Coordinates of C-alpha atoms and ligand atoms in Angstrom, one line a residue:
L1 CA -36.8 -51.1 6.7
A2 CA -35.1 -47.8 7.4
A3 CA -31.4 -47.9 7.4
L4 CA -29.4 -46.3 10.3
A5 CA -29.8 -42.5 10.5
E6 CA -28.2 -40.6 7.7
N7 CA -24.5 -40.1 8.1
P8 CA -23.9 -41.9 11.4
A9 CA -20.5 -41.8 13.0
L10 CA -18.4 -44.8 14.0
V11 CA -18.3 -44.5 17.7
F12 CA -15.8 -46.7 19.6
I13 CA -16.7 -47.6 23.2
G14 CA -15.3 -50.0 25.8
F15 CA -13.5 -50.3 29.1
M16 CA -10.3 -48.4 29.8
G17 CA -7.4 -50.1 28.1
A18 CA -9.5 -51.4 25.2
G19 CA -7.5 -49.3 22.8
K20 CA -10.5 -47.0 21.7
S21 CA -8.4 -44.0 20.8
T22 CA -5.8 -46.0 18.7
V23 CA -8.4 -48.0 17.0
A24 CA -10.6 -45.0 16.2
R25 CA -7.6 -43.3 14.6
A26 CA -6.6 -46.4 12.6
A27 CA -10.2 -46.9 11.5
A28 CA -10.6 -43.2 10.5
Q29 CA -7.4 -43.4 8.5
A30 CA -8.5 -46.6 6.8
A31 CA -12.0 -45.3 5.9
G32 CA -11.0 -41.8 5.1
L33 CA -12.9 -40.3 8.2
E34 CA -12.1 -37.7 10.6
A35 CA -11.1 -39.0 14.1
V36 CA -12.2 -37.3 17.3
D37 CA -11.0 -38.3 20.8
A38 CA -13.7 -37.4 23.3
D39 CA -11.2 -37.5 26.3
E40 CA -8.8 -35.2 24.5
L41 CA -11.7 -32.8 23.9
L42 CA -12.8 -33.0 27.4
E43 CA -9.4 -32.2 28.8
L44 CA -9.3 -29.2 26.6
Q45 CA -12.6 -28.1 28.0
L46 CA -11.7 -28.8 31.6
G47 CA -8.4 -27.1 31.1
T48 CA -6.7 -29.8 33.0
P49 CA -5.8 -33.5 32.8
I50 CA -8.7 -35.9 33.5
D51 CA -7.0 -37.5 36.5
V52 CA -6.2 -34.1 38.1
F53 CA -9.9 -33.0 37.6
F54 CA -11.2 -36.3 38.9
D55 CA -9.0 -36.1 42.1
E56 CA -9.9 -32.4 42.7
H57 CA -13.7 -32.4 42.0
G58 CA -14.6 -36.0 42.5
E59 CA -16.3 -38.6 40.1
E60 CA -19.8 -37.1 40.2
E61 CA -18.7 -33.7 38.9
F62 CA -16.5 -35.4 36.4
R63 CA -19.3 -37.5 35.0
K64 CA -21.6 -34.5 34.7
R65 CA -19.0 -32.6 32.6
E66 CA -18.2 -35.7 30.6
A67 CA -21.9 -36.4 29.8
E68 CA -22.5 -32.8 28.7
M69 CA -19.5 -32.8 26.4
A70 CA -20.0 -36.3 25.0
G71 CA -23.8 -35.9 24.7
G72 CA -23.3 -32.7 22.6
L73 CA -20.6 -34.3 20.5
L74 CA -22.7 -37.3 19.6
E75 CA -25.9 -35.2 19.0
G76 CA -24.1 -33.1 16.4
A77 CA -21.8 -35.7 14.9
A78 CA -22.1 -36.4 11.2
G79 CA -19.9 -39.2 9.9
G80 CA -16.4 -39.4 11.4
A81 CA -14.9 -41.8 14.0
I82 CA -15.2 -40.9 17.7
A83 CA -13.4 -42.6 20.6
L84 CA -15.6 -42.2 23.6
G85 CA -14.3 -42.3 27.3
G86 CA -14.9 -45.5 29.1
G87 CA -17.5 -44.2 31.5
A88 CA -19.4 -42.0 29.1
V89 CA -22.1 -44.6 28.5
L90 CA -23.2 -44.3 32.2
S91 CA -25.1 -41.2 31.0
D92 CA -28.7 -41.5 29.8
R93 CA -28.2 -38.6 27.4
V94 CA -25.1 -40.3 25.8
R95 CA -26.8 -43.6 25.5
E96 CA -29.8 -42.0 23.8
A97 CA -27.5 -40.0 21.5
L98 CA -25.7 -43.3 20.6
R99 CA -28.8 -44.8 19.1
R100 CA -28.3 -43.1 15.7
H101 CA -24.7 -44.1 15.3
I102 CA -22.7 -47.2 14.6
V103 CA -21.5 -48.1 18.1
V104 CA -18.4 -50.3 18.1
W105 CA -17.7 -51.9 21.4
L106 CA -14.0 -53.0 21.8
D107 CA -14.5 -55.9 24.2
V108 CA -11.4 -56.3 26.5
S109 CA -11.0 -58.9 29.3
A110 CA -10.5 -57.5 32.8
Q111 CA -7.0 -59.0 32.9
D112 CA -5.9 -57.4 29.6
A113 CA -7.5 -54.1 30.6
W114 CA -5.6 -54.1 33.9
D115 CA -2.3 -55.0 32.2
R116 CA -2.7 -52.1 29.9
S117 CA -4.1 -49.5 32.4
R118 CA -2.5 -50.0 35.8
N119 CA 0.7 -48.0 35.3
G120 CA -1.0 -45.0 33.8
A121 CA -2.7 -42.0 35.2
R122 CA -6.2 -43.5 35.3
P123 CA -7.9 -42.7 38.5
L124 CA -10.1 -45.9 38.4
A125 CA -7.2 -48.2 37.7
R126 CA -5.5 -48.1 41.1
D127 CA -7.0 -50.9 43.0
R128 CA -7.5 -54.3 41.2
T129 CA -10.6 -55.5 43.1
A130 CA -12.5 -52.3 42.4
F131 CA -11.2 -52.4 38.8
D132 CA -12.6 -55.9 38.3
R133 CA -15.9 -55.0 39.8
L134 CA -16.2 -52.0 37.6
H135 CA -15.3 -54.1 34.6
A136 CA -18.1 -56.5 35.4
E137 CA -20.6 -53.7 36.1
R138 CA -19.9 -52.0 32.8
L139 CA -20.2 -55.0 30.5
P140 CA -24.0 -55.2 30.3
L141 CA -24.0 -51.4 29.6
Y142 CA -21.6 -51.7 26.7
E143 CA -23.5 -54.7 25.4
S144 CA -26.8 -53.0 25.5
V145 CA -25.7 -50.0 23.3
A146 CA -23.3 -51.9 20.9
T147 CA -24.1 -52.2 17.2
A148 CA -20.9 -54.2 16.7
V149 CA -18.7 -56.1 19.1
L150 CA -15.0 -56.5 18.2
P151 CA -12.4 -58.2 20.4
A152 CA -10.0 -55.4 21.5
L153 CA -8.0 -55.3 18.4
E154 CA -4.5 -54.1 17.6
R155 CA -4.1 -51.3 15.1
D156 CA -3.2 -53.5 12.0
T157 CA -6.2 -55.9 12.4
V158 CA -8.9 -53.1 12.4
A159 CA -8.6 -52.9 8.7
T160 CA -9.8 -56.6 8.3
A161 CA -13.0 -55.9 10.3
L162 CA -13.7 -52.4 9.2
P163 CA -15.6 -53.2 5.9
A164 CA -18.0 -55.5 7.8
V165 CA -18.6 -52.8 10.3
L166 CA -19.1 -50.1 7.7
A167 CA -21.5 -52.4 6.0
L168 CA -23.9 -51.8 8.9
R169 CA -24.7 -48.4 7.4
D170 CA -26.5 -50.2 4.5
L171 CA -28.1 -53.0 6.6
P172 CA -31.6 -52.7 8.2
A173 CA -31.9 -50.7 11.4
G174 CA -31.3 -52.9 14.5
T175 CA -28.8 -55.2 12.9
R176 CA -25.9 -56.1 15.1
L177 CA -22.5 -57.5 14.3
I178 CA -20.1 -59.8 16.2
W179 CA -16.6 -60.0 14.8
A180 CA -15.7 -63.6 15.5
T181 CA -12.0 -64.6 15.7
S182 CA -10.4 -67.9 16.4
A183 CA -7.2 -69.8 15.5
S184 CA -7.9 -70.4 11.8
G185 CA -9.7 -67.2 10.8
E186 CA -12.1 -64.4 11.5
Y187 CA -15.5 -63.6 10.2
P188 CA -18.6 -61.3 10.7
I189 CA -21.8 -62.6 12.3
Y190 CA -24.7 -60.3 11.6
V191 CA -27.9 -60.6 13.6
G192 CA -31.0 -58.7 12.7
E193 CA -34.5 -58.6 11.3
G194 CA -34.8 -58.4 7.5
L195 CA -31.1 -59.1 6.7
L196 CA -31.9 -61.5 3.9
G197 CA -33.4 -59.7 0.9
S198 CA -31.9 -56.4 2.2
G199 CA -29.6 -56.4 -0.9
Y200 CA -26.4 -56.7 1.1
W201 CA -24.2 -59.8 0.5
P202 CA -20.9 -60.3 2.2
L203 CA -19.0 -62.2 -0.5
R204 CA -18.3 -61.7 -4.2
G205 CA -18.6 -64.6 -6.6
R206 CA -21.5 -66.9 -7.6
R207 CA -23.7 -68.3 -4.9
F208 CA -24.6 -72.0 -4.8
C209 CA -27.4 -72.4 -2.3
V210 CA -27.7 -75.6 -0.3
T211 CA -31.1 -75.7 1.5
D212 CA -34.0 -78.1 2.3
A213 CA -37.3 -78.6 0.7
N214 CA -39.1 -76.6 3.5
V215 CA -36.9 -73.6 3.4
A216 CA -36.2 -73.3 -0.3
P217 CA -39.7 -72.0 -1.3
L218 CA -39.6 -69.5 1.6
Y219 CA -36.3 -67.9 1.4
R220 CA -34.5 -68.9 -1.8
D221 CA -35.4 -65.6 -3.5
A222 CA -34.2 -63.6 -0.5
V223 CA -30.6 -64.9 -1.2
A224 CA -30.7 -64.5 -5.0
P225 CA -29.1 -64.3 -7.5
L226 CA -28.2 -68.0 -7.2
A227 CA -26.2 -69.9 -9.8
A228 CA -27.9 -73.2 -8.4
T229 CA -30.2 -74.3 -5.7
I230 CA -29.8 -77.8 -4.2
A231 CA -32.6 -78.7 -1.9
V232 CA -32.2 -81.8 0.3
E233 CA -35.0 -83.6 2.1
P234 CA -35.6 -81.9 5.5
G235 CA -34.8 -83.6 8.8
E236 CA -32.1 -85.1 10.9
E237 CA -32.5 -88.4 9.1
N238 CA -31.0 -86.7 6.0
K239 CA -27.8 -85.4 7.6
T240 CA -26.0 -88.3 6.0
L241 CA -23.1 -89.1 3.8
A242 CA -25.5 -90.1 1.0
A243 CA -27.0 -86.6 1.1
A244 CA -23.6 -85.1 1.1
E245 CA -22.7 -87.1 -2.0
R246 CA -25.8 -85.8 -3.7
V247 CA -24.8 -82.2 -2.8
W248 CA -21.2 -82.7 -4.0
R249 CA -22.4 -84.2 -7.3
S250 CA -25.0 -81.5 -7.9
L251 CA -22.3 -78.8 -7.3
A252 CA -20.1 -80.5 -9.8
T253 CA -22.9 -80.8 -12.3
A254 CA -23.7 -77.1 -11.9
G255 CA -20.1 -76.2 -12.4
M256 CA -19.1 -74.7 -9.1
T257 CA -15.5 -73.6 -8.8
Q258 CA -13.2 -72.3 -6.1
D259 CA -14.2 -68.7 -7.0
D260 CA -17.7 -69.4 -6.0
H261 CA -19.2 -70.0 -2.6
I262 CA -21.9 -72.1 -0.9
V263 CA -24.8 -70.5 0.9
A264 CA -26.2 -72.8 3.7
L265 CA -29.8 -71.7 3.9
G266 CA -31.8 -73.5 6.6
G267 CA -31.5 -74.9 10.1
G268 CA -28.7 -76.8 11.8
V269 CA -29.1 -79.8 9.5
V270 CA -28.6 -77.8 6.4
G271 CA -25.8 -75.8 8.1
D272 CA -23.9 -78.9 9.2
L273 CA -24.4 -80.7 5.9
A274 CA -23.7 -77.8 3.6
G275 CA -20.7 -76.8 5.8
F276 CA -19.3 -80.2 5.4
C277 CA -19.8 -80.2 1.7
A278 CA -18.1 -76.7 1.6
A279 CA -15.2 -78.1 3.6
T280 CA -14.7 -81.0 1.3
Y281 CA -15.9 -80.0 -2.2
Q282 CA -12.7 -79.4 -4.2
R283 CA -10.9 -79.6 -0.8
G284 CA -12.7 -76.6 0.5
V285 CA -14.7 -73.6 -0.9
P286 CA -16.0 -70.5 1.0
L287 CA -19.3 -70.7 2.9
V288 CA -21.9 -68.2 3.9
Q289 CA -24.2 -69.4 6.7
A290 CA -27.7 -68.1 6.5
P291 CA -29.3 -69.9 9.5
T292 CA -33.2 -69.8 9.5
T293 CA -33.8 -71.6 12.8
L294 CA -33.1 -70.7 16.4
V295 CA -30.7 -73.6 16.8
G296 CA -28.9 -72.4 13.7
Q297 CA -28.7 -68.7 14.7
V298 CA -27.5 -69.2 18.3
D299 CA -25.3 -72.2 17.8
A300 CA -25.0 -74.4 14.6
A301 CA -23.9 -71.7 12.2
I302 CA -21.2 -70.4 14.3
G303 CA -17.7 -71.8 15.1
G304 CA -17.0 -73.9 12.1
K305 CA -18.0 -77.4 13.2
T306 CA -19.6 -79.2 10.3
G307 CA -20.5 -82.8 9.6
V308 CA -23.0 -85.6 9.1
D309 CA -24.3 -88.5 11.3
L310 CA -23.7 -92.2 10.9
P311 CA -26.4 -94.7 11.9
E312 CA -24.0 -95.6 14.7
A313 CA -23.4 -92.2 16.1
K314 CA -24.1 -88.5 15.6
N315 CA -21.8 -86.0 13.9
Y316 CA -19.3 -88.8 13.5
V317 CA -17.8 -87.6 10.1
G318 CA -17.0 -84.0 9.7
A319 CA -14.6 -81.2 9.4
Y320 CA -13.8 -77.8 10.9
H321 CA -14.6 -75.1 8.3
L322 CA -15.2 -71.5 9.3
P323 CA -17.8 -69.6 7.5
S324 CA -16.8 -66.5 5.6
A325 CA -19.9 -64.8 7.2
V326 CA -23.0 -65.6 9.1
L327 CA -26.3 -63.8 8.3
A328 CA -28.8 -64.6 11.1
D329 CA -32.0 -63.0 10.0
T330 CA -34.4 -63.2 12.9
A331 CA -37.4 -62.4 10.7
T332 CA -37.1 -66.0 9.3
L333 CA -38.1 -67.3 12.7
R334 CA -41.6 -66.1 12.0
T335 CA -42.3 -69.1 9.7
L336 CA -40.6 -71.6 11.9
P337 CA -43.2 -74.0 13.4
A338 CA -43.8 -73.3 17.1
Q339 CA -42.4 -76.7 18.1
E340 CA -39.1 -76.0 16.3
L341 CA -38.8 -72.6 17.9
A342 CA -39.3 -74.3 21.3
A343 CA -36.7 -76.9 20.5
G344 CA -34.3 -74.2 19.5
F345 CA -35.0 -72.5 22.8
V346 CA -33.3 -75.4 24.5
E347 CA -29.9 -74.2 23.0
V348 CA -30.8 -70.8 24.5
I349 CA -31.5 -72.4 27.8
K350 CA -28.1 -74.2 27.6
T351 CA -26.3 -71.0 26.8
G352 CA -28.1 -69.2 29.7
L353 CA -27.0 -71.9 32.0
L354 CA -23.4 -71.7 30.8
A355 CA -23.2 -68.0 30.9
G356 CA -25.2 -67.5 34.1
G357 CA -25.7 -63.9 35.3
A358 CA -27.9 -61.5 33.3
L359 CA -28.4 -63.9 30.3
W360 CA -29.7 -66.7 32.6
E361 CA -32.2 -64.3 34.1
R362 CA -33.3 -63.1 30.6
V363 CA -33.9 -66.6 29.5
K364 CA -35.9 -67.5 32.6
A365 CA -37.9 -64.3 32.1
I366 CA -39.5 -65.5 28.8
E367 CA -42.9 -66.8 29.9
S368 CA -44.2 -68.0 26.6
L369 CA -42.5 -68.2 23.3
G370 CA -45.8 -67.8 21.6
D371 CA -46.1 -64.2 23.0
V372 CA -42.7 -63.2 21.7
D373 CA -42.4 -61.7 18.3
P374 CA -39.3 -63.3 16.8
G375 CA -38.0 -59.9 15.9
E376 CA -37.8 -59.3 19.6
L377 CA -35.5 -62.3 20.0
T378 CA -32.7 -60.4 18.1
D379 CA -31.0 -59.3 21.3
I380 CA -31.1 -62.8 23.0
V381 CA -29.9 -64.4 19.8
F382 CA -27.1 -61.8 19.7
A383 CA -26.2 -62.5 23.4
C384 CA -26.1 -66.3 22.8
A385 CA -24.1 -66.0 19.7
R386 CA -21.6 -63.7 21.5
Y387 CA -21.2 -66.3 24.2
K388 CA -20.4 -69.1 21.6
V389 CA -18.0 -66.8 19.7
D390 CA -16.2 -66.0 23.0
V391 CA -15.8 -69.7 23.8
C392 CA -14.6 -70.6 20.3
A393 CA -12.2 -67.8 20.2
D394 CA -10.0 -69.5 22.9
D395 CA -10.5 -73.0 21.6
E396 CA -11.5 -73.5 18.0
R397 CA -10.6 -77.2 17.9
D398 CA -12.3 -78.3 21.0
G399 CA -9.3 -79.1 23.0
G400 CA -10.5 -77.4 26.2
R401 CA -13.0 -74.8 27.0
R402 CA -15.2 -75.3 23.9
A403 CA -16.2 -78.6 25.5
V404 CA -18.6 -76.7 27.8
L405 CA -20.9 -76.1 24.7
N406 CA -21.6 -79.8 24.9
L407 CA -23.6 -79.4 28.1
G408 CA -26.5 -81.8 27.8
H409 CA -25.2 -83.1 24.4
T410 CA -23.6 -86.4 25.5
I411 CA -26.9 -88.0 26.5
G412 CA -28.9 -85.8 24.0
H413 CA -26.9 -87.1 21.1
A414 CA -27.1 -90.7 22.4
I415 CA -30.9 -90.3 22.7
E416 CA -31.0 -89.1 19.1
A417 CA -28.9 -91.9 17.8
A418 CA -30.6 -94.6 19.9
S419 CA -34.1 -93.5 18.5
G420 CA -32.9 -93.4 14.9
Y421 CA -32.8 -89.6 14.7
G422 CA -36.5 -89.5 14.0
R423 CA -38.2 -89.5 17.4
Y424 CA -36.9 -86.2 18.9
R425 CA -35.9 -82.9 17.5
H426 CA -32.2 -82.2 18.3
G427 CA -33.3 -79.5 20.8
E428 CA -35.8 -81.7 22.5
A429 CA -33.1 -84.5 23.0
V430 CA -30.7 -81.9 24.3
G431 CA -33.4 -80.8 26.8
L432 CA -33.5 -84.3 28.2
G433 CA -29.7 -84.5 28.0
L434 CA -29.6 -81.3 30.1
L435 CA -31.8 -82.9 32.8
A436 CA -29.6 -86.0 32.9
A437 CA -26.4 -83.7 33.1
L438 CA -28.0 -81.8 36.0
R439 CA -28.7 -85.1 37.8
L440 CA -25.1 -86.1 37.3
S441 CA -24.0 -82.7 38.5
G442 CA -25.8 -83.2 41.8
A443 CA -27.8 -80.2 41.3
P444 CA -31.4 -81.1 42.1
E445 CA -32.8 -77.7 42.5
L446 CA -31.4 -76.4 39.2
R447 CA -32.6 -79.6 37.5
A448 CA -36.1 -78.9 38.8
E449 CA -35.9 -75.4 37.6
V450 CA -34.8 -76.4 34.1
E451 CA -37.4 -79.1 34.0
G452 CA -40.0 -76.4 34.8
L453 CA -38.7 -74.2 32.0
L454 CA -38.8 -77.1 29.5
H455 CA -42.3 -78.0 30.6
R456 CA -43.4 -74.4 30.4
H457 CA -42.3 -74.3 26.7
G458 CA -44.1 -77.5 25.8
L459 CA -40.8 -79.6 25.6
P460 CA -40.5 -83.2 26.6
V461 CA -39.2 -83.9 30.1
R462 CA -39.7 -87.6 30.0
L463 CA -37.9 -90.1 27.8
D464 CA -40.2 -92.2 25.6
A465 CA -40.6 -95.6 27.2
A466 CA -39.8 -97.4 23.9
I467 CA -36.2 -96.1 24.0
E468 CA -34.2 -98.5 26.2
T469 CA -31.5 -97.4 28.5
D470 CA -29.1 -99.9 27.0
A471 CA -29.6 -98.4 23.6
V472 CA -28.8 -94.9 25.0
M473 CA -25.9 -96.2 26.9
S474 CA -24.3 -97.9 23.9
A475 CA -24.8 -94.8 21.8
A476 CA -23.2 -92.7 24.6
E477 CA -20.3 -95.2 24.6
R478 CA -19.5 -94.0 21.1
D479 CA -19.6 -90.2 22.1
K480 CA -16.7 -88.4 20.7
K481 CA -15.9 -86.9 24.2
R482 CA -15.4 -90.3 25.6
D483 CA -11.7 -91.4 25.8
S484 CA -10.2 -94.9 26.4
E485 CA -10.9 -94.4 30.1
G486 CA -14.5 -93.6 30.0
H487 CA -17.0 -90.8 29.7
R488 CA -16.2 -87.2 30.1
F489 CA -19.2 -84.9 30.9
V490 CA -19.8 -81.2 31.2
L491 CA -21.3 -80.8 34.6
I492 CA -22.7 -77.7 36.2
D493 CA -23.6 -77.0 39.8
R494 CA -24.8 -73.5 39.3
P495 CA -25.6 -71.2 36.4
G496 CA -22.3 -69.7 35.0
R497 CA -20.1 -72.4 36.6
P498 CA -19.7 -75.3 34.1
H499 CA -16.8 -77.8 34.5
Y500 CA -15.8 -79.9 31.5
G501 CA -13.9 -83.2 31.2
E502 CA -15.6 -84.6 34.4
R503 CA -15.4 -88.4 34.6
V504 CA -18.6 -90.1 35.5
A505 CA -19.1 -93.9 36.3
N506 CA -21.3 -95.9 33.9
G507 CA -23.6 -96.7 36.7
E508 CA -24.4 -93.1 37.5
V509 CA -25.1 -92.4 33.7
R510 CA -27.5 -95.4 33.7
V511 CA -29.3 -94.0 36.8
A512 CA -29.6 -90.5 35.2
I513 CA -31.1 -92.0 32.0
D514 CA -33.5 -94.3 34.0
E515 CA -34.7 -91.3 35.9
L516 CA -35.7 -89.6 32.6
R517 CA -38.1 -92.5 32.0
E518 CA -39.8 -92.5 35.4
A519 CA -43.5 -91.6 35.3
E520 CA -44.6 -88.3 36.8
Ligands
NAD1 N1 -22.3 -77.4 14.1 C1 -22.7 -77.1 15.3 O1 -21.9 -76.4 16.1 C2 -24.0 -77.4 15.8 C3 -24.5 -76.8 17.0 C4 -25.8 -77.1 17.4 C5 -26.7 -78.0 16.6 N2 -26.1 -78.5 15.5 C6 -26.9 -79.4 14.6 O2 -28.1 -78.7 14.2 C7 -29.1 -79.6 13.9 C8 -30.5 -79.3 14.4 O3 -30.7 -78.0 13.7 P1 -32.3 -77.5 13.7 O4 -32.9 -77.6 15.0 O5 -32.2 -76.1 13.1 O6 -33.0 -78.5 12.8 P2 -33.3 -78.5 11.3 O7 -32.3 -78.0 10.5 O8 -33.8 -79.9 11.0 O9 -34.6 -77.5 11.1 C9 -35.8 -77.8 11.8 C10 -37.0 -77.8 10.8 O10 -37.5 -76.5 10.5 C11 -37.5 -76.4 9.1 N3 -37.2 -75.0 8.9 C12 -36.0 -74.4 9.0 N4 -36.0 -73.0 9.0 C13 -37.3 -72.7 8.8 C14 -38.1 -71.5 8.7 N5 -37.5 -70.4 8.8 N6 -39.4 -71.6 8.5 C15 -40.1 -72.8 8.4 N7 -39.4 -74.0 8.6 C16 -38.1 -73.9 8.7 C17 -36.6 -77.3 8.5 O11 -37.0 -77.7 7.2 C18 -36.8 -78.5 9.5 O12 -37.9 -79.2 9.1 C19 -28.6 -81.0 14.5 O13 -28.2 -81.8 13.4 C20 -27.5 -80.6 15.3 O14 -26.5 -81.6 15.4 C21 -24.8 -78.3 15.1

């Protein structure tokens, strides 16, 4: 695969107040590049400050001049670091010219942007309502052109993320990066086609690969050289303490040390199990997540939750352990059985429901997964991963907002446990859990819409008659989100508007489970 065009520039984009000029200067200094500030150049050309020109000639004329200058600058740029004006991406010419560069979006919240911009001379930062609207309108534009997304950083933290950004120069074209930050650390998440086997590796040290027997023959060589490969039996039934013990002992036998790292190569089962082993082996060793399923790429490999199941309840023993890097190679989805891809799509549906807006529309627009080449899923995987990163940034340890990610999981996990982990794939059980959660949310139309989506992708919408409500209820009793006073659910009345920590009476939960078993 072709790498990015020769000698691309690092172009910093983002809303006003994101700190583009400062960060571009700091990055240029750290990487030994020349820094250019597009707004400064524009002011030189206009012969007047931007706010004065804006007020005298109006926005349309300003945008025209900005597009001419920024378009020309980007078309001719070779190397260097460029800070682009916040509105420059509105121009088709600029967006086209950005395609051959590494485009770093400094993502800033509307509130932070307002706090940083309102007292300055910026003509579009005078009215808060209009400012917020503009912020919301620009987000999809920034997202569509960004190669890398960084939280709007302070000067001294740029250096931490910069090597991961610069590595994009050597990665396959189309690779995108999210810089994830949360309380206990920060790490890069790369999403792209052909990442594994591209020669790039994010960590030094020997690699100890934990994988499963299906994935090992397919992708082990793509993450070589390996000091050892430990392949567990595939399937949720093997996400157990017994399997963890086998992995720990194999690592010890193979001589793994703290200077080495574990590579979790596989789906969410491998990611959770290998992650748990990485958290606990010698009290913690570094971990690279290389997820090869849709569930793994949009969800399981991100955020640091690791663990195994007990027969009594799912994910009951575990640890928080952030990966050092995530390599989500969407090309691996080509070998994923169709039913696994569909089951993974339930986590995409969940994320679409939680995020609402454009992402929900994109999720609904996928008619048939069979017609989509997995490479084309890169952008949707990237968008879902970004949503999860954003949620985990505020709440790594699940004390608040992170709970929204559990939408559909309370009943979903209970169905998995009640059926001995073998009857449904994780995603399939979560699909049923989503239907129950929407019933409890009192959102019949949205429930019908989601049922239609699940049905369209060949996913179950009815609970197997052999699985009794009582068994699901008692598994739900052990849900980790339950406290001494009862269940706490994530409910959602419309896309983009989840509420977490909602109490629901047992009787209502029972009705929602019973409803899943009613014949069509
Ligand atoms: N830690 C978290 O935050 C988190 C989030 C979501 C889900 N999870 C966990 O993830 C697990 C489910 O993950 P999953 O759906 O990926 O299941 P999985 O890991 O069992 O993988 C599904 C199947 O696909 C096979 N496979 C994997 N990649 C393949 C490929 N590229 N080509 C061919 N076959 C391939 C596997 O061998 C397995 O048989 C559950 O245990 C769930 O609890 C964890």
